[in-house]
C-alpha cells in the first residue's frame, strides 16, 4: 500500500490500511472509532482541571460526536467537523 494512492478528501479509507503503522511511530496509545472522509476531523482530551483529561472526544464523518468511554451522541445529520468542551460547564459543543 502506497500512501500516495489514497486521499482522505475524496476517497473512502482503504481497508488494507486500517492497521498500518508508520515505521517511525512511537505512540504510546492509539485510539480508533471516528470516521474521516472529505474533511479534517480532530480529536481532543477533556479539560485537565475538571476531568483530569481522562476523556477523548471527537466529531465523525458518520454524523456523531464520539467519546467511547462515555457516549456516542447522534443528533447531527451531516459530518461533525469539530467539537469543543465548554470552559466552565460539563458540556460539549459541536459543529456540523
mmCIF file of N, CA and C in Angstrom:
data_model
loop_
_atom_site.group_PDB
_atom_site.id
_atom_site.type_symbol
_atom_site.label_atom_id
_atom_site.label_comp_id
_atom_site.label_asym_id
_atom_site.label_seq_id
_atom_site.Cartn_x
_atom_site.Cartn_y
_atom_site.Cartn_z
ATOM 1 N N UNK A 1 0.847 -1.195 0.000
ATOM 2 C CA UNK A 1 0.000 0.000 0.000
ATOM 3 C C UNK A 1 0.881 1.244 0.000
ATOM 4 N N UNK A 2 0.686 2.102 -0.960
ATOM 5 C CA UNK A 2 1.476 3.327 -1.057
ATOM 6 C C UNK A 2 0.622 4.500 -0.591
ATOM 7 N N UNK A 3 1.207 5.394 0.217
ATOM 8 C CA UNK A 3 0.433 6.490 0.801
ATOM 9 C C UNK A 3 -0.087 7.475 -0.237
ATOM 10 N N UNK A 4 0.487 7.540 -1.407
ATOM 11 C CA UNK A 4 0.001 8.482 -2.411
ATOM 12 C C UNK A 4 -1.137 7.912 -3.251
ATOM 13 N N UNK A 5 -1.553 6.688 -2.970
ATOM 14 C CA UNK A 5 -2.692 6.094 -3.669
ATOM 15 C C UNK A 5 -4.028 6.531 -3.076
ATOM 16 N N UNK A 6 -4.016 7.178 -1.932
ATOM 17 C CA UNK A 6 -5.252 7.495 -1.223
ATOM 18 C C UNK A 6 -5.226 8.941 -0.740
ATOM 19 N N UNK A 7 -6.363 9.616 -0.837
ATOM 20 C CA UNK A 7 -6.503 10.981 -0.346
ATOM 21 C C UNK A 7 -7.830 11.086 0.399
ATOM 22 N N UNK A 8 -7.788 11.445 1.681
ATOM 23 C CA UNK A 8 -8.992 11.468 2.521
ATOM 24 C C UNK A 8 -10.028 12.474 2.049
ATOM 25 N N UNK A 9 -9.649 13.421 1.210
ATOM 26 C CA UNK A 9 -10.592 14.451 0.780
ATOM 27 C C UNK A 9 -11.668 13.926 -0.146
ATOM 28 N N UNK A 10 -11.423 12.846 -0.863
ATOM 29 C CA UNK A 10 -12.459 12.336 -1.776
ATOM 30 C C UNK A 10 -12.522 10.824 -1.892
ATOM 31 N N UNK A 11 -11.785 10.102 -1.069
ATOM 32 C CA UNK A 11 -11.790 8.645 -1.180
ATOM 33 C C UNK A 11 -12.111 8.001 0.168
ATOM 34 N N UNK A 12 -12.820 6.882 0.146
ATOM 35 C CA UNK A 12 -13.048 6.109 1.362
ATOM 36 C C UNK A 12 -11.720 5.575 1.882
ATOM 37 N N UNK A 13 -11.667 5.383 3.199
ATOM 38 C CA UNK A 13 -10.439 4.865 3.802
ATOM 39 C C UNK A 13 -10.211 3.437 3.330
ATOM 40 N N UNK A 14 -9.027 3.119 2.823
ATOM 41 C CA UNK A 14 -8.776 1.773 2.303
ATOM 42 C C UNK A 14 -8.696 0.734 3.418
ATOM 43 N N UNK A 15 -9.431 -0.353 3.324
ATOM 44 C CA UNK A 15 -9.448 -1.359 4.390
ATOM 45 C C UNK A 15 -8.071 -1.939 4.687
ATOM 46 N N UNK A 16 -7.214 -2.063 3.671
ATOM 47 C CA UNK A 16 -5.902 -2.643 3.902
ATOM 48 C C UNK A 16 -4.988 -1.721 4.706
ATOM 49 N N UNK A 17 -5.379 -0.472 4.917
ATOM 50 C CA UNK A 17 -4.548 0.471 5.667
ATOM 51 C C UNK A 17 -5.023 0.675 7.099
ATOM 52 N N UNK A 18 -6.107 0.053 7.504
ATOM 53 C CA UNK A 18 -6.679 0.293 8.833
ATOM 54 C C UNK A 18 -5.711 0.005 9.975
ATOM 55 N N UNK A 19 -4.881 -0.997 9.842
ATOM 56 C CA UNK A 19 -3.985 -1.370 10.940
ATOM 57 C C UNK A 19 -2.517 -1.123 10.624
ATOM 58 N N UNK A 20 -2.238 -0.329 9.605
ATOM 59 C CA UNK A 20 -0.856 0.010 9.287
ATOM 60 C C UNK A 20 -0.292 0.984 10.305
ATOM 61 N N UNK A 21 0.977 0.825 10.629
ATOM 62 C CA UNK A 21 1.668 1.779 11.488
ATOM 63 C C UNK A 21 2.851 2.340 10.715
ATOM 64 N N UNK A 22 3.111 3.606 10.906
ATOM 65 C CA UNK A 22 4.278 4.222 10.296
ATOM 66 C C UNK A 22 5.528 3.600 10.909
ATOM 67 N N UNK A 23 6.572 3.351 10.132
ATOM 68 C CA UNK A 23 7.777 2.710 10.665
ATOM 69 C C UNK A 23 8.427 3.482 11.811
ATOM 70 N N UNK A 24 8.228 4.796 11.875
ATOM 71 C CA UNK A 24 8.821 5.606 12.947
ATOM 72 C C UNK A 24 7.825 5.952 14.048
ATOM 73 N N UNK A 25 6.656 5.329 14.043
ATOM 74 C CA UNK A 25 5.623 5.615 15.044
ATOM 75 C C UNK A 25 6.115 5.254 16.438
ATOM 76 N N UNK A 26 6.060 6.217 17.356
ATOM 77 C CA UNK A 26 6.450 5.990 18.741
ATOM 78 C C UNK A 26 5.290 6.279 19.690
ATOM 79 N N UNK A 27 4.072 6.132 19.194
ATOM 80 C CA UNK A 27 2.882 6.397 20.002
ATOM 81 C C UNK A 27 2.828 5.458 21.197
ATOM 82 N N UNK A 28 2.329 5.963 22.323
ATOM 83 C CA UNK A 28 2.128 5.102 23.488
ATOM 84 C C UNK A 28 0.711 4.546 23.529
ATOM 85 N N UNK A 29 -0.194 5.144 22.745
ATOM 86 C CA UNK A 29 -1.572 4.648 22.666
ATOM 87 C C UNK A 29 -2.167 5.068 21.324
ATOM 88 N N UNK A 30 -3.087 4.258 20.821
ATOM 89 C CA UNK A 30 -3.807 4.573 19.591
ATOM 90 C C UNK A 30 -5.293 4.433 19.863
ATOM 91 N N UNK A 31 -6.051 5.456 19.512
ATOM 92 C CA UNK A 31 -7.489 5.450 19.722
ATOM 93 C C UNK A 31 -8.173 5.426 18.368
ATOM 94 N N UNK A 32 -9.152 4.548 18.224
ATOM 95 C CA UNK A 32 -9.873 4.417 16.961
ATOM 96 C C UNK A 32 -11.368 4.535 17.219
ATOM 97 N N UNK A 33 -12.110 4.906 16.187
ATOM 98 C CA UNK A 33 -13.561 4.938 16.337
ATOM 99 C C UNK A 33 -14.247 5.992 15.510
ATOM 100 N N UNK A 34 -13.589 7.127 15.250
ATOM 101 C CA UNK A 34 -14.256 8.147 14.439
ATOM 102 C C UNK A 34 -13.877 7.967 12.980
ATOM 103 N N UNK A 35 -14.757 8.421 12.107
ATOM 104 C CA UNK A 35 -14.546 8.300 10.669
ATOM 105 C C UNK A 35 -14.162 9.652 10.082
ATOM 106 N N UNK A 36 -13.247 9.632 9.132
ATOM 107 C CA UNK A 36 -12.809 10.853 8.459
ATOM 108 C C UNK A 36 -13.004 10.652 6.965
ATOM 109 N N UNK A 37 -13.729 11.548 6.321
ATOM 110 C CA UNK A 37 -13.909 11.498 4.874
ATOM 111 C C UNK A 37 -14.168 12.909 4.365
ATOM 112 N N UNK A 38 -13.362 13.359 3.449
ATOM 113 C CA UNK A 38 -13.507 14.658 2.782
ATOM 114 C C UNK A 38 -13.329 15.870 3.690
ATOM 115 N N UNK A 39 -12.857 15.687 4.892
ATOM 116 C CA UNK A 39 -12.613 16.809 5.783
ATOM 117 C C UNK A 39 -11.671 16.376 6.891
ATOM 118 N N UNK A 40 -10.998 17.312 7.500
ATOM 119 C CA UNK A 40 -10.130 17.021 8.630
ATOM 120 C C UNK A 40 -10.965 17.069 9.905
ATOM 121 N N UNK A 41 -10.889 16.032 10.710
ATOM 122 C CA UNK A 41 -11.626 15.974 11.972
ATOM 123 C C UNK A 41 -10.627 15.666 13.077
ATOM 124 N N UNK A 42 -10.548 16.522 14.069
ATOM 125 C CA UNK A 42 -9.560 16.374 15.140
ATOM 126 C C UNK A 42 -10.161 15.718 16.378
ATOM 127 N N UNK A 43 -9.283 15.138 17.176
ATOM 128 C CA UNK A 43 -9.651 14.575 18.478
ATOM 129 C C UNK A 43 -9.073 15.476 19.564
ATOM 130 N N UNK A 44 -9.721 15.484 20.723
ATOM 131 C CA UNK A 44 -9.263 16.312 21.834
ATOM 132 C C UNK A 44 -9.360 15.535 23.139
ATOM 133 N N UNK A 45 -8.607 15.981 24.142
ATOM 134 C CA UNK A 45 -8.749 15.478 25.501
ATOM 135 C C UNK A 45 -9.613 16.459 26.282
ATOM 136 N N UNK A 46 -10.408 15.940 27.205
ATOM 137 C CA UNK A 46 -11.231 16.799 28.057
ATOM 138 C C UNK A 46 -10.317 17.634 28.959
ATOM 139 N N UNK A 47 -10.846 18.726 29.539
ATOM 140 C CA UNK A 47 -10.014 19.631 30.333
ATOM 141 C C UNK A 47 -9.385 18.956 31.551
ATOM 142 N N UNK A 48 -8.127 19.295 31.792
ATOM 143 C CA UNK A 48 -7.414 18.739 32.933
ATOM 144 C C UNK A 48 -7.971 19.199 34.268
ATOM 145 N N UNK A 49 -8.396 20.453 34.364
ATOM 146 C CA UNK A 49 -8.852 20.999 35.640
ATOM 147 C C UNK A 49 -10.166 20.395 36.118
ATOM 148 N N UNK A 50 -10.999 19.895 35.207
ATOM 149 C CA UNK A 50 -12.300 19.370 35.633
ATOM 150 C C UNK A 50 -12.435 17.860 35.475
ATOM 151 N N UNK A 51 -11.671 17.260 34.576
ATOM 152 C CA UNK A 51 -11.814 15.819 34.338
ATOM 153 C C UNK A 51 -10.492 15.067 34.410
ATOM 154 N N UNK A 52 -9.399 15.793 34.601
ATOM 155 C CA UNK A 52 -8.100 15.144 34.611
ATOM 156 C C UNK A 52 -7.686 14.647 33.236
ATOM 157 N N UNK A 53 -8.276 15.188 32.207
ATOM 158 C CA UNK A 53 -8.030 14.804 30.808
ATOM 159 C C UNK A 53 -8.229 13.307 30.575
ATOM 160 N N UNK A 54 -9.187 12.717 31.268
ATOM 161 C CA UNK A 54 -9.384 11.269 31.132
ATOM 162 C C UNK A 54 -10.332 10.885 30.006
ATOM 163 N N UNK A 55 -10.922 11.857 29.310
ATOM 164 C CA UNK A 55 -11.830 11.559 28.205
ATOM 165 C C UNK A 55 -11.263 12.087 26.892
ATOM 166 N N UNK A 56 -11.535 11.353 25.834
ATOM 167 C CA UNK A 56 -11.196 11.788 24.485
ATOM 168 C C UNK A 56 -12.517 12.013 23.761
ATOM 169 N N UNK A 57 -12.615 13.113 23.033
ATOM 170 C CA UNK A 57 -13.836 13.362 22.271
ATOM 171 C C UNK A 57 -13.466 13.860 20.881
ATOM 172 N N UNK A 58 -14.344 13.559 19.932
ATOM 173 C CA UNK A 58 -14.099 13.915 18.546
ATOM 174 C C UNK A 58 -15.404 13.922 17.767
ATOM 175 N N UNK A 59 -15.417 14.624 16.659
ATOM 176 C CA UNK A 59 -16.517 14.517 15.714
ATOM 177 C C UNK A 59 -16.263 13.321 14.813
ATOM 178 N N UNK A 60 -17.159 13.109 13.844
ATOM 179 C CA UNK A 60 -17.006 11.971 12.950
ATOM 180 C C UNK A 60 -17.772 12.203 11.653
ATOM 181 N N UNK A 61 -17.305 11.593 10.589
ATOM 182 C CA UNK A 61 -17.979 11.712 9.299
ATOM 183 C C UNK A 61 -19.374 11.093 9.316
ATOM 184 N N UNK A 62 -19.632 10.150 10.228
ATOM 185 C CA UNK A 62 -20.941 9.489 10.282
ATOM 186 C C UNK A 62 -21.954 10.254 11.134
ATOM 187 N N UNK A 63 -21.746 11.562 11.297
ATOM 188 C CA UNK A 63 -22.697 12.484 11.948
ATOM 189 C C UNK A 63 -22.785 12.308 13.453
ATOM 190 N N UNK A 64 -21.737 11.823 14.082
ATOM 191 C CA UNK A 64 -21.760 11.591 15.528
ATOM 192 C C UNK A 64 -20.645 12.361 16.216
ATOM 193 N N UNK A 65 -20.873 12.658 17.480
ATOM 194 C CA UNK A 65 -19.813 13.095 18.376
ATOM 195 C C UNK A 65 -19.482 11.865 19.197
ATOM 196 N N UNK A 66 -18.228 11.442 19.173
ATOM 197 C CA UNK A 66 -17.872 10.169 19.787
ATOM 198 C C UNK A 66 -16.951 10.372 20.973
ATOM 199 N N UNK A 67 -17.263 9.738 22.053
ATOM 200 C CA UNK A 67 -16.414 9.636 23.231
ATOM 201 C C UNK A 67 -16.596 8.234 23.752
ATOM 202 N N UNK A 68 -15.808 7.299 23.301
ATOM 203 C CA UNK A 68 -16.049 5.872 23.530
ATOM 204 C C UNK A 68 -16.182 5.507 25.002
ATOM 205 N N UNK A 69 -15.522 6.218 25.887
ATOM 206 C CA UNK A 69 -15.614 5.876 27.296
ATOM 207 C C UNK A 69 -16.980 6.210 27.894
ATOM 208 N N UNK A 70 -17.692 7.147 27.300
ATOM 209 C CA UNK A 70 -18.935 7.621 27.898
ATOM 210 C C UNK A 70 -20.147 7.432 26.998
ATOM 211 N N UNK A 71 -20.128 8.015 25.796
ATOM 212 C CA UNK A 71 -21.334 8.021 24.967
ATOM 213 C C UNK A 71 -21.004 8.317 23.517
ATOM 214 N N UNK A 72 -21.934 7.971 22.650
ATOM 215 C CA UNK A 72 -21.912 8.380 21.249
ATOM 216 C C UNK A 72 -23.171 9.210 21.048
ATOM 217 N N UNK A 73 -22.999 10.467 20.693
ATOM 218 C CA UNK A 73 -24.120 11.392 20.554
ATOM 219 C C UNK A 73 -24.535 11.457 19.094
ATOM 220 N N UNK A 74 -25.816 11.190 18.828
ATOM 221 C CA UNK A 74 -26.313 11.075 17.450
ATOM 222 C C UNK A 74 -27.388 12.120 17.166
ATOM 223 N N UNK A 75 -27.009 13.373 17.036
ATOM 224 C CA UNK A 75 -28.010 14.411 16.789
ATOM 225 C C UNK A 75 -27.768 15.188 15.507
ATOM 226 N N UNK A 76 -26.665 14.954 14.830
ATOM 227 C CA UNK A 76 -26.374 15.655 13.581
ATOM 228 C C UNK A 76 -26.830 14.823 12.391
ATOM 229 N N UNK A 77 -27.009 15.486 11.257
ATOM 230 C CA UNK A 77 -27.380 14.779 10.027
ATOM 231 C C UNK A 77 -26.293 14.876 8.960
ATOM 232 N N UNK A 78 -25.200 15.536 9.265
ATOM 233 C CA UNK A 78 -24.060 15.629 8.355
ATOM 234 C C UNK A 78 -22.780 15.491 9.184
ATOM 235 N N UNK A 79 -21.618 15.365 8.546
ATOM 236 C CA UNK A 79 -20.381 15.147 9.305
ATOM 237 C C UNK A 79 -20.163 16.191 10.397
ATOM 238 N N UNK A 80 -19.754 15.732 11.563
ATOM 239 C CA UNK A 80 -19.422 16.617 12.678
ATOM 240 C C UNK A 80 -17.950 16.971 12.529
ATOM 241 N N UNK A 81 -17.683 18.195 12.116
ATOM 242 C CA UNK A 81 -16.309 18.602 11.800
ATOM 243 C C UNK A 81 -15.505 18.974 13.018
ATOM 244 N N UNK A 82 -16.146 19.502 14.046
ATOM 245 C CA UNK A 82 -15.380 19.910 15.220
ATOM 246 C C UNK A 82 -16.277 19.914 16.443
ATOM 247 N N UNK A 83 -15.656 19.824 17.594
ATOM 248 C CA UNK A 83 -16.379 19.933 18.855
ATOM 249 C C UNK A 83 -15.441 20.540 19.891
ATOM 250 N N UNK A 84 -16.040 21.106 20.935
ATOM 251 C CA UNK A 84 -15.253 21.786 21.953
ATOM 252 C C UNK A 84 -15.914 21.619 23.311
ATOM 253 N N UNK A 85 -15.101 21.409 24.331
ATOM 254 C CA UNK A 85 -15.581 21.278 25.702
ATOM 255 C C UNK A 85 -15.804 22.677 26.252
ATOM 256 N N UNK A 86 -16.951 22.910 26.884
ATOM 257 C CA UNK A 86 -17.238 24.214 27.478
ATOM 258 C C UNK A 86 -16.181 24.517 28.537
ATOM 259 N N UNK A 87 -15.691 25.761 28.623
ATOM 260 C CA UNK A 87 -14.613 26.061 29.572
ATOM 261 C C UNK A 87 -14.999 25.958 31.049
ATOM 262 N N UNK A 88 -16.303 26.039 31.387
ATOM 263 C CA UNK A 88 -16.693 26.012 32.796
ATOM 264 C C UNK A 88 -17.702 24.931 33.145
ATOM 265 N N UNK A 89 -18.476 24.461 32.179
ATOM 266 C CA UNK A 89 -19.544 23.500 32.451
ATOM 267 C C UNK A 89 -19.251 22.153 31.785
ATOM 268 N N UNK A 90 -19.807 21.074 32.314
ATOM 269 C CA UNK A 90 -19.577 19.748 31.729
ATOM 270 C C UNK A 90 -20.454 19.513 30.496
ATOM 271 N N UNK A 91 -20.142 20.225 29.408
ATOM 272 C CA UNK A 91 -20.916 20.058 28.178
ATOM 273 C C UNK A 91 -20.013 20.231 26.964
ATOM 274 N N UNK A 92 -20.431 19.594 25.865
ATOM 275 C CA UNK A 92 -19.733 19.701 24.589
ATOM 276 C C UNK A 92 -20.553 20.533 23.619
ATOM 277 N N UNK A 93 -19.863 21.276 22.783
ATOM 278 C CA UNK A 93 -20.493 21.999 21.691
ATOM 279 C C UNK A 93 -19.915 21.409 20.414
ATOM 280 N N UNK A 94 -20.773 21.136 19.439
ATOM 281 C CA UNK A 94 -20.289 20.536 18.196
ATOM 282 C C UNK A 94 -20.804 21.321 17.001
ATOM 283 N N UNK A 95 -20.065 21.225 15.896
ATOM 284 C CA UNK A 95 -20.489 21.887 14.660
ATOM 285 C C UNK A 95 -20.513 20.870 13.537
ATOM 286 N N UNK A 96 -21.499 21.032 12.672
ATOM 287 C CA UNK A 96 -21.696 20.066 11.601
ATOM 288 C C UNK A 96 -21.820 20.782 10.279
#
